[in-house]
Short mmCIF file of N, CA and C in Angstrom, two decimals:
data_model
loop_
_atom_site.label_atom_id
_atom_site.label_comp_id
_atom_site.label_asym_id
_atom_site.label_seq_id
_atom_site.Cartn_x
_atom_site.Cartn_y
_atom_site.Cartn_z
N UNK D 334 0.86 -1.18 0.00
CA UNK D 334 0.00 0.00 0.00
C UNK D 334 0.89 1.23 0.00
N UNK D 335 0.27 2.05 -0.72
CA UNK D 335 1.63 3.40 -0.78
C UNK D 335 1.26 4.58 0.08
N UNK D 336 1.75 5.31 0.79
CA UNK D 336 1.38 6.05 1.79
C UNK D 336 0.52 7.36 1.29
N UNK D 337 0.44 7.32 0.44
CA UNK D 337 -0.66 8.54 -0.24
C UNK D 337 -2.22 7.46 -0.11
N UNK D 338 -2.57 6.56 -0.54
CA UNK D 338 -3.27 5.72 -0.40
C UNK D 338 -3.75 5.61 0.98
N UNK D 339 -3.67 5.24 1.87
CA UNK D 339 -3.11 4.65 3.32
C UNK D 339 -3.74 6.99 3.98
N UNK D 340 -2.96 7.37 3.92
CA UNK D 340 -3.69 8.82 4.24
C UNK D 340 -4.88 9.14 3.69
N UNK D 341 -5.27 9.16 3.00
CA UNK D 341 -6.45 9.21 2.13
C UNK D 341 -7.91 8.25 2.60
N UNK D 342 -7.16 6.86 2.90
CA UNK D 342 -7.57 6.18 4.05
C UNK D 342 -8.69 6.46 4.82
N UNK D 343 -7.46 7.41 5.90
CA UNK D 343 -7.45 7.70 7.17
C UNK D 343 -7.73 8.50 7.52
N UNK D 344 -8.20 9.44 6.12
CA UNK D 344 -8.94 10.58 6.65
C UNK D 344 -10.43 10.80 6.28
N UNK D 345 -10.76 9.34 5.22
CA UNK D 345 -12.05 9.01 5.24
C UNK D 345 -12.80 8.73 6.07
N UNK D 346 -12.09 7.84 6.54
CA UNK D 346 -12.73 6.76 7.55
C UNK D 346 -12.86 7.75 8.85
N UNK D 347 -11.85 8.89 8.96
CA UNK D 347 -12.09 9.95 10.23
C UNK D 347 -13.61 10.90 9.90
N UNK D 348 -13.30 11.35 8.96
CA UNK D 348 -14.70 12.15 9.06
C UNK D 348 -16.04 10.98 9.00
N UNK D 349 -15.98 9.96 7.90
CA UNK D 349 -17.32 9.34 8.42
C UNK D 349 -17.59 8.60 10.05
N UNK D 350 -16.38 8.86 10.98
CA UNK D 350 -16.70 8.56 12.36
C UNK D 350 -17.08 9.27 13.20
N UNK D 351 -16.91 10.72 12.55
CA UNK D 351 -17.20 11.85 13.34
C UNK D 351 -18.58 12.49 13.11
N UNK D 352 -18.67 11.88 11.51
CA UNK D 352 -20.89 12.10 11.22
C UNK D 352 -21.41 12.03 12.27
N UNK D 353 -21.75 11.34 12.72
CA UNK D 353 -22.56 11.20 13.92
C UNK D 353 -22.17 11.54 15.28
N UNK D 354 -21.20 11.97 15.11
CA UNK D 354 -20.57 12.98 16.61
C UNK D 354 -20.98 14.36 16.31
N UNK D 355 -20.97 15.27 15.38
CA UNK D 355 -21.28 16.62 15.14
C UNK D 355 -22.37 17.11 15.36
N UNK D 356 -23.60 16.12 15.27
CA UNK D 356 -24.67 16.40 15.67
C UNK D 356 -24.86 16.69 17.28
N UNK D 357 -24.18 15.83 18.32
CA UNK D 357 -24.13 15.78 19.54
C UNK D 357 -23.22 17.22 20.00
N UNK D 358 -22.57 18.34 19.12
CA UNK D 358 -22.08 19.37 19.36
C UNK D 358 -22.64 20.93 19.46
N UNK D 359 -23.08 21.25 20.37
CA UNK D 359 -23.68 22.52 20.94
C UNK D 359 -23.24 23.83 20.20
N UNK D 360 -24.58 24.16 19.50
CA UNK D 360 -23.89 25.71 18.81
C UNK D 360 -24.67 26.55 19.32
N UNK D 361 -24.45 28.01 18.97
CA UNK D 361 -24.76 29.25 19.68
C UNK D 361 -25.79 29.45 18.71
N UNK D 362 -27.08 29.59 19.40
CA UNK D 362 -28.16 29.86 18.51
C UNK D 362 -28.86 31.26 18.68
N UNK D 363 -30.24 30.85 18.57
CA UNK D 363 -30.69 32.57 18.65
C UNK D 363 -31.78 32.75 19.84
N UNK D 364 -32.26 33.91 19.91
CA UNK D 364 -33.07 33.60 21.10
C UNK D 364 -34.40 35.17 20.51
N UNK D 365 -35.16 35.02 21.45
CA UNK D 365 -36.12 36.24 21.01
C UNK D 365 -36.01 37.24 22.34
N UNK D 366 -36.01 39.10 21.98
CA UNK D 366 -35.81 39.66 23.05
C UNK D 366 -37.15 39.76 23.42
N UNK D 367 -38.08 40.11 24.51
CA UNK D 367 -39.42 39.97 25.20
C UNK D 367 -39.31 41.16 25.34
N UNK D 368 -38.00 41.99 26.01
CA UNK D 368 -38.49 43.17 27.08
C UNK D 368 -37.15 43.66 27.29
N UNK D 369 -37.09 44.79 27.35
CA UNK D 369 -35.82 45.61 27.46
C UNK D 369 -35.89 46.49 28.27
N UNK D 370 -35.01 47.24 29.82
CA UNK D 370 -35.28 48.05 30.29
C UNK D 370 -33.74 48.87 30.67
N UNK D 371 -33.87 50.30 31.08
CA UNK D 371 -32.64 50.65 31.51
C UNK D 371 -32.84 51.39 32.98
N UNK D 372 -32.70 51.01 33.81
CA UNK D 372 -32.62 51.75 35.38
C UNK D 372 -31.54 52.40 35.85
N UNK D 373 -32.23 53.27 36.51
CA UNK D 373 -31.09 54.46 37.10
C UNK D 373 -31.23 54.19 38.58
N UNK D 374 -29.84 53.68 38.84
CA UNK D 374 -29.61 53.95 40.39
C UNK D 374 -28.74 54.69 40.69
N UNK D 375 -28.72 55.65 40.22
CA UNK D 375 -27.39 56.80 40.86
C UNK D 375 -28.10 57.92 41.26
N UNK D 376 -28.07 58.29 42.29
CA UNK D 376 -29.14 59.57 43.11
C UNK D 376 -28.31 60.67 42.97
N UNK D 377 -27.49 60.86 42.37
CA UNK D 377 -26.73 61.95 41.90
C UNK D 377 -27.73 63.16 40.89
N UNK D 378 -27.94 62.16 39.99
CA UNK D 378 -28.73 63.18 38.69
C UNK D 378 -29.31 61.89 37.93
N UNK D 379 -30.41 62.79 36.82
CA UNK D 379 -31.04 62.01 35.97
C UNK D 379 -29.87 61.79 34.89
N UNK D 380 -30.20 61.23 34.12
CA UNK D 380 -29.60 61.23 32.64
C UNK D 380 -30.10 61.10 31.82
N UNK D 381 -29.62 61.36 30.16
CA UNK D 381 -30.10 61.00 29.08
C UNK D 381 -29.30 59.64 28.63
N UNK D 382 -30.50 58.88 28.47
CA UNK D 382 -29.85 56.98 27.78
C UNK D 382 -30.08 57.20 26.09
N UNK D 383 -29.26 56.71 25.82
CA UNK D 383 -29.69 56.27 24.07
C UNK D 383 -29.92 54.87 23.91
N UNK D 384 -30.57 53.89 23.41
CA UNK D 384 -30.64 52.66 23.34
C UNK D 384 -31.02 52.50 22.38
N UNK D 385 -30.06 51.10 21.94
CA UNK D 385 -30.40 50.72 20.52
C UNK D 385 -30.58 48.74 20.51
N UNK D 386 -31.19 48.44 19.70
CA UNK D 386 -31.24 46.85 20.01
C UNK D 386 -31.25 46.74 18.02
N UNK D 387 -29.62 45.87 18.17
CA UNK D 387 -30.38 44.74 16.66
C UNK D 387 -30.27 43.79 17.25
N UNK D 388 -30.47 43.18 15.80
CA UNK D 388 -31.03 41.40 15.44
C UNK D 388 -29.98 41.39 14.13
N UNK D 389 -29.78 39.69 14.45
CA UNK D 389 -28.68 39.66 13.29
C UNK D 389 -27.70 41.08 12.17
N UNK D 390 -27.22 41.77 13.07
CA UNK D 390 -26.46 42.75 12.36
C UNK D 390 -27.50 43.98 12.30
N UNK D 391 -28.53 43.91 12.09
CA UNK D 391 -29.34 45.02 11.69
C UNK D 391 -29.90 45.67 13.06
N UNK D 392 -30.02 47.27 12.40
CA UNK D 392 -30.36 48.16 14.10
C UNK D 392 -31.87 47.88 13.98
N UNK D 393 -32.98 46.97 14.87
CA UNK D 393 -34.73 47.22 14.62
C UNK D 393 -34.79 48.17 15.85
N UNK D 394 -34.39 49.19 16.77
CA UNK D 394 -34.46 49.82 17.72
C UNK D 394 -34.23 50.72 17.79
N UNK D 395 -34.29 52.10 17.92
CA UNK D 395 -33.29 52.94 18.69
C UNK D 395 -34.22 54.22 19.42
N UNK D 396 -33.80 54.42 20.37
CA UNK D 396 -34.72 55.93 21.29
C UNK D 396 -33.80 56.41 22.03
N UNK D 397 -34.61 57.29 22.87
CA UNK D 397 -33.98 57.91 23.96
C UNK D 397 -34.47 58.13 24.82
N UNK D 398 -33.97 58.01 26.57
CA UNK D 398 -35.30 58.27 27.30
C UNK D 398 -33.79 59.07 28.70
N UNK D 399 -34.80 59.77 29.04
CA UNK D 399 -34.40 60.87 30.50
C UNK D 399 -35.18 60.15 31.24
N UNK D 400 -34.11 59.55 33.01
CA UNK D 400 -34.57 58.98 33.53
C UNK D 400 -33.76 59.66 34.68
N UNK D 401 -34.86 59.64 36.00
CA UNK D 401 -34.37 60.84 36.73
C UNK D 401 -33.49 59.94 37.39
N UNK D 402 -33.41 60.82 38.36
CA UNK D 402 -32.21 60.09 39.86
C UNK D 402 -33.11 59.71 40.62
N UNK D 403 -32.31 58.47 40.84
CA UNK D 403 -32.57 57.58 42.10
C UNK D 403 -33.10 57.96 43.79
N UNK D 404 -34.32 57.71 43.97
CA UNK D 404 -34.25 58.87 45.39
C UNK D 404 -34.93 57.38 46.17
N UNK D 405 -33.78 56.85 47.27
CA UNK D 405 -34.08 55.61 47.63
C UNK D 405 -34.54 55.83 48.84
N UNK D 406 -35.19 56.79 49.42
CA UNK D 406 -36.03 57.74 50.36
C UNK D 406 -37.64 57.56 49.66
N UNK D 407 -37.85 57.47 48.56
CA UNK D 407 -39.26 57.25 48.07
C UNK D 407 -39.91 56.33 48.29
N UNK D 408 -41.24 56.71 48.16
CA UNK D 408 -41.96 55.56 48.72
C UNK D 408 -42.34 54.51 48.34
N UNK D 409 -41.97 53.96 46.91
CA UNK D 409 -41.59 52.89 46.07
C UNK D 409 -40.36 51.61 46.41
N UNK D 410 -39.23 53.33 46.46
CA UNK D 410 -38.21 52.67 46.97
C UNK D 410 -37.13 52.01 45.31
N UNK D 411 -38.32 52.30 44.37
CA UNK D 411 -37.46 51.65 42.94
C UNK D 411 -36.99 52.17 42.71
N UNK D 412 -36.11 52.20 41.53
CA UNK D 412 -35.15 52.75 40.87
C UNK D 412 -36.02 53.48 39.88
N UNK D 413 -35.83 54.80 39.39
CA UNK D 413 -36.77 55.72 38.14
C UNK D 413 -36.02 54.87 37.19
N UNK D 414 -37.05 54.13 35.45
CA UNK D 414 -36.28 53.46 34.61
C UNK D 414 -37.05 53.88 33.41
N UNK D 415 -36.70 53.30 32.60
CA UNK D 415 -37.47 53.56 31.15
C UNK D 415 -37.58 51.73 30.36
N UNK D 416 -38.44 51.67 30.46
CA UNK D 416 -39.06 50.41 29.29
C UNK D 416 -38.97 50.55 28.06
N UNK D 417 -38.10 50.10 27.25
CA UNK D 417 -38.27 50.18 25.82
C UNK D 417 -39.63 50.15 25.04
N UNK D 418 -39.87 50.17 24.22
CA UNK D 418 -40.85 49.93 23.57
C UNK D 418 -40.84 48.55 22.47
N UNK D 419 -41.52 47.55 22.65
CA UNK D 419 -41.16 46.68 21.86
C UNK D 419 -41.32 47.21 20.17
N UNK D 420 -40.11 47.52 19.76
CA UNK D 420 -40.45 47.61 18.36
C UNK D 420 -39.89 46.80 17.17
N UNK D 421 -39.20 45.68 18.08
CA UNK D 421 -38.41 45.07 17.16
C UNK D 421 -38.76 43.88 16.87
N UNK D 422 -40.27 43.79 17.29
CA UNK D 422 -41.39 42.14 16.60
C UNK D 422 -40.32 41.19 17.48
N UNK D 423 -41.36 40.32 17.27
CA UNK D 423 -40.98 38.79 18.16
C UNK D 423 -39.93 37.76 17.22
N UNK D 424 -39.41 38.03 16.73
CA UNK D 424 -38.57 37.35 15.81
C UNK D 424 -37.06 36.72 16.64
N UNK D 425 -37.33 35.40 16.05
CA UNK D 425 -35.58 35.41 17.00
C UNK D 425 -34.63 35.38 16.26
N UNK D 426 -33.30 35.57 17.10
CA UNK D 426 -31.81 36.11 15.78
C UNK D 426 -30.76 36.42 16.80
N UNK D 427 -30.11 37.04 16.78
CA UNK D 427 -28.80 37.01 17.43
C UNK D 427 -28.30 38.71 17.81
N UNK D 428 -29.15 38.80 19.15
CA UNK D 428 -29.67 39.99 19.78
C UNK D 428 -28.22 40.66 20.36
N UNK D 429 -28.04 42.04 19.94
CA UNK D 429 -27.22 42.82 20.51
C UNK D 429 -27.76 44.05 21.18
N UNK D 430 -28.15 44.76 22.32
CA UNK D 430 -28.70 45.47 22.93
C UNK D 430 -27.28 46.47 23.59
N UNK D 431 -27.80 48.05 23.35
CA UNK D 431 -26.49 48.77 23.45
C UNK D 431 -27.27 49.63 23.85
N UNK D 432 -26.06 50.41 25.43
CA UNK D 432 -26.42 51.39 25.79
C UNK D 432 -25.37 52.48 26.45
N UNK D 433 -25.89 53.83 26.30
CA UNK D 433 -25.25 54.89 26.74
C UNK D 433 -25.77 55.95 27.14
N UNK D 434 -24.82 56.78 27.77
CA UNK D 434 -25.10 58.29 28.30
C UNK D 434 -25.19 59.07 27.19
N UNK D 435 -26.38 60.06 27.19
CA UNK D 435 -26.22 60.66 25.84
C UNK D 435 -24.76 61.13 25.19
N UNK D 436 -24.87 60.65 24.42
CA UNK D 436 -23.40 61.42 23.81
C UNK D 436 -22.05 60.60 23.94
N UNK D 437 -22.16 59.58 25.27
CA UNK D 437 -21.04 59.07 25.87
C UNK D 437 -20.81 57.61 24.56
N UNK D 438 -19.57 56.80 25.20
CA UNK D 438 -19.55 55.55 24.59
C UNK D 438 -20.66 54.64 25.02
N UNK D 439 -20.64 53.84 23.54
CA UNK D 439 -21.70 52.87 23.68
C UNK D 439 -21.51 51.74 24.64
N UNK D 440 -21.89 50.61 25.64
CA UNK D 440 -22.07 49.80 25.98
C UNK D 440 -22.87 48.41 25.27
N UNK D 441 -22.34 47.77 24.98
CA UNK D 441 -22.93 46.52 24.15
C UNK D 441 -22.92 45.09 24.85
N UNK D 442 -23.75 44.60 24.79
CA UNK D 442 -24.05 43.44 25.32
C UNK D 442 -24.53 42.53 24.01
N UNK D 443 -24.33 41.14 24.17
CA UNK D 443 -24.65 39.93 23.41
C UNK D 443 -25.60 39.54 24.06
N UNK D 444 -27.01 38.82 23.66
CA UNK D 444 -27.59 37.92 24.28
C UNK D 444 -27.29 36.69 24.18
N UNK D 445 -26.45 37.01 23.47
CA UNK D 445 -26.59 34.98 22.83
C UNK D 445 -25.31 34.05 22.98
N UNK D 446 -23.94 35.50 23.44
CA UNK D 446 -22.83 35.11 23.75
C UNK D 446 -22.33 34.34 24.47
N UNK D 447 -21.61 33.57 24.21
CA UNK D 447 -21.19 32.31 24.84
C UNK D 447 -22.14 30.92 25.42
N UNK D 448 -23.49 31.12 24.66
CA UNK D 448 -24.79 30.63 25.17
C UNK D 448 -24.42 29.08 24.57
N UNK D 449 -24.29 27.67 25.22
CA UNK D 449 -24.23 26.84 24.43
C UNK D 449 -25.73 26.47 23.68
N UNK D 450 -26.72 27.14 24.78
CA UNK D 450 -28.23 26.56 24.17
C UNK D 450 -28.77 27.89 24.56
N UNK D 451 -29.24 28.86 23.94
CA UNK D 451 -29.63 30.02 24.47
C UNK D 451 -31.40 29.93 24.58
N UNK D 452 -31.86 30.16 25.51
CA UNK D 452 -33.41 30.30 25.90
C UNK D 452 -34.39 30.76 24.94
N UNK D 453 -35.47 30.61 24.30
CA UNK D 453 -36.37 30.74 23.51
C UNK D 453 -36.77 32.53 23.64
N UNK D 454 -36.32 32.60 24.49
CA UNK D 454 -37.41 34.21 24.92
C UNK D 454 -35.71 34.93 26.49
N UNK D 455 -35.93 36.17 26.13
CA UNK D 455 -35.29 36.07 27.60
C UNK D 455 -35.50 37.79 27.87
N UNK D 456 -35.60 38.16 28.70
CA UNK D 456 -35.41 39.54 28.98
C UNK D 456 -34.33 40.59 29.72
N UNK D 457 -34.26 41.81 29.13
CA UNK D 457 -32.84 41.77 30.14
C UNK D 457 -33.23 43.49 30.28
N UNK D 458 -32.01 43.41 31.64
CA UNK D 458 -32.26 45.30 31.90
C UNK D 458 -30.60 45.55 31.97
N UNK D 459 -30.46 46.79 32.23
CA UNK D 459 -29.37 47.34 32.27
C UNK D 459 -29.38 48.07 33.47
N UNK D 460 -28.54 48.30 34.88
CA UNK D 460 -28.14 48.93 35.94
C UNK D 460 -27.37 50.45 36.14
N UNK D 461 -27.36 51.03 35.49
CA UNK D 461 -26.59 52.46 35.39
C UNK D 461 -26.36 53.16 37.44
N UNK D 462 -25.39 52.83 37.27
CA UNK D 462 -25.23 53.04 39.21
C UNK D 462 -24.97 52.17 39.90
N UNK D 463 -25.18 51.46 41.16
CA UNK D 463 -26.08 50.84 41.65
C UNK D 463 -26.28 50.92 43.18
N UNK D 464 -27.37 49.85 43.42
CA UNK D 464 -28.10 50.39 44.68
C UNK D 464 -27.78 50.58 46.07
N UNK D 465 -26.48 50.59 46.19
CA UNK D 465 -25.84 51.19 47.29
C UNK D 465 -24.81 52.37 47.00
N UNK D 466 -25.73 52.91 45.74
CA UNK D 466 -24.70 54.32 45.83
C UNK D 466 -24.37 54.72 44.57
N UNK D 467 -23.26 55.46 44.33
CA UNK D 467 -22.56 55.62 43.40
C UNK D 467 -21.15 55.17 44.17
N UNK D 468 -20.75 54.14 42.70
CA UNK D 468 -19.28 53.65 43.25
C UNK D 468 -19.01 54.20 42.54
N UNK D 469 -18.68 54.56 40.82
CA UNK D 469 -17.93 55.01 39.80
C UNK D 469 -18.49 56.10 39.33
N UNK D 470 -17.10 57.24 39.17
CA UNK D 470 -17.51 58.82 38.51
C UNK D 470 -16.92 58.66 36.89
N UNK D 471 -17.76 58.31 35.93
CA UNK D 471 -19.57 58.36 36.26
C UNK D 471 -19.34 56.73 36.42
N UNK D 472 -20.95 57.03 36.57
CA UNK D 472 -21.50 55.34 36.81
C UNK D 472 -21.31 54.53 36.00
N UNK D 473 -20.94 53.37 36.37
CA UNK D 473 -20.82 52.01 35.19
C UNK D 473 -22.14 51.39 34.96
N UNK D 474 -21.93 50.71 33.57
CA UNK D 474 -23.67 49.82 34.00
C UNK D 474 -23.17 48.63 33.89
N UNK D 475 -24.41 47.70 34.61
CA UNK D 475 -24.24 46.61 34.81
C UNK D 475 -25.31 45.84 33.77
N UNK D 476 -25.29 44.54 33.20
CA UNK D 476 -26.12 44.16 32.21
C UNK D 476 -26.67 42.85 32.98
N UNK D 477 -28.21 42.78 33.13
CA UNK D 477 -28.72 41.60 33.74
C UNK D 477 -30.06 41.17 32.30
N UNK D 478 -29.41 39.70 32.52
CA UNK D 478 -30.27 38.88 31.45
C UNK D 478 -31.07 37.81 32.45
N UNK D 479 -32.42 37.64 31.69
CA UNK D 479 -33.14 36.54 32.70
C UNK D 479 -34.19 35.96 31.51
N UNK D 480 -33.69 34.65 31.64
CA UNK D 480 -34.55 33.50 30.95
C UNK D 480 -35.63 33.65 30.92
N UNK D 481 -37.17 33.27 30.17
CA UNK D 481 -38.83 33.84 30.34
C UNK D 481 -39.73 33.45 29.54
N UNK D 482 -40.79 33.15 29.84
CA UNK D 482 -41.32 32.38 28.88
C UNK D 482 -42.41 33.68 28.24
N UNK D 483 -41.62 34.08 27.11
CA UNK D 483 -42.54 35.39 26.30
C UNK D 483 -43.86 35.46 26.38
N UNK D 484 -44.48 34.60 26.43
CA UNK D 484 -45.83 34.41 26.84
C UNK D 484 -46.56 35.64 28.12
N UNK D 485 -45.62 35.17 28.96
CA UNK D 485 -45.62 35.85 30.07
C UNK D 485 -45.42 37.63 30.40
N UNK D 486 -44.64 37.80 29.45
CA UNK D 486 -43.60 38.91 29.17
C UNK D 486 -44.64 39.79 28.44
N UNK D 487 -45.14 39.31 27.66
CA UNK D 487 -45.75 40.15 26.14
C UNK D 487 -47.44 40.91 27.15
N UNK D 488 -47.91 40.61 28.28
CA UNK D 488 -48.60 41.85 28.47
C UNK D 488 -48.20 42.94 30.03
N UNK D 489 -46.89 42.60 29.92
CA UNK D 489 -46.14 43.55 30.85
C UNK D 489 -46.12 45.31 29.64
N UNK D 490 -45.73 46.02 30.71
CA UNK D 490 -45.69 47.54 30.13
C UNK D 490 -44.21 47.62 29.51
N UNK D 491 -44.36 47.38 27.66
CA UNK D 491 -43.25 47.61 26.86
C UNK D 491 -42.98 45.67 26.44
N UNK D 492 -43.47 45.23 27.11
CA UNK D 492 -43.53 43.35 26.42
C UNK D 492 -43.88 43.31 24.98
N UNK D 493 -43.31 42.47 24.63
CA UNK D 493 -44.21 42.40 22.74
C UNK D 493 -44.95 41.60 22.97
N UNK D 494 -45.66 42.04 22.76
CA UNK D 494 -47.69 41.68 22.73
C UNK D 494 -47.42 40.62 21.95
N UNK D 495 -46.37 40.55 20.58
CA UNK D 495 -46.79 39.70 19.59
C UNK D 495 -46.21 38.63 20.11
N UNK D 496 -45.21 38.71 21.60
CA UNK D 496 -45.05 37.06 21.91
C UNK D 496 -46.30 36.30 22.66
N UNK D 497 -46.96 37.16 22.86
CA UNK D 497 -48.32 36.27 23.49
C UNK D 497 -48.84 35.16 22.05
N UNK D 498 -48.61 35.53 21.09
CA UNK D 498 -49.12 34.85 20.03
C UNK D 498 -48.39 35.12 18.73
N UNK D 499 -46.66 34.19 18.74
CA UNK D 499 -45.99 34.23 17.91
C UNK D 499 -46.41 33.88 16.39
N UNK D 500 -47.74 33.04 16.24
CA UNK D 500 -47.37 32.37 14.74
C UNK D 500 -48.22 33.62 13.88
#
């Protein structure tokens, strides 16, 4: 047998052993956003946010919202925030959600990053401050994502309605 033969082989017989292993290999898929919010915990001052959300590469989002300061003396006790507006349909894809101080650098988050199986639906907010204060001049934000069954999500204030009834 001549060693060109014999390699040729051996690298047949490798990939048809691995057919049926590739399937058993976890890829980064897509997920649908439900609900988007940005909260202010810095009792310093309000600010202006810009927020933008795509889907696969493309911007379906963008606003702006003034959200005052944090006054953790109120009788709520919450944080003043702004709810996006769902405008970017129930579609799932490979969600990038970005945020900033007017004018300042953007902040970007992945939903789907490093996800071996990413959740059908998930919602997430953003922390600008947080609730013991101001640690950083200015404030850093913090990015919180939470798994959800859109169903659920879609008749909250700023939910996409259209996940109550995707088809």
């Amino acid at each position: 047998m001549r060693r060109r033969d014999l390699l040729a082989g051996l690298g047949a017989a490798g990939v048809a052993g691995l057919a049926g292993c590739l399937d058993a290999v976890p890829t980064v898929g897509e997920t649908t956003l439900g609900w988007f919010a940005i909260y202010n915990y810095y009792e310093a001052r309000s600010y202006r946010f810009e927020a933008r959300v795509e889907r696969d590469g493309d911007v379906v989002h963008e606003s702006t919202h003034e959200v005052a300061a944090h006054d953790p003396e109120s009788e709520s006790n919450s944080p003043p925030n702004a709810v996006l507006p769902c405008t970017w349909a129930h579609v799932p894809g490979d969600y990038v959600v970005s945020v900033r101080r007017a004018g300042g650098a953007w902040n970007r988050f992945d939903l789907v990053a490093g996800a071996l199986r990413p959740p059908d639906c998930v919602v997430a907010f953003v922390r600008h401050g947080d609730d013991f204060g101001p640690s950083d001049d200015p404030p850093a934000f913090e990015f919180v994502l939470d798994e959800t069954d859109c169903a659920e999500v879609a008749p909250a204030p700023g939910g996409c309605e259209a996940a109550a009834d995707p088809s």
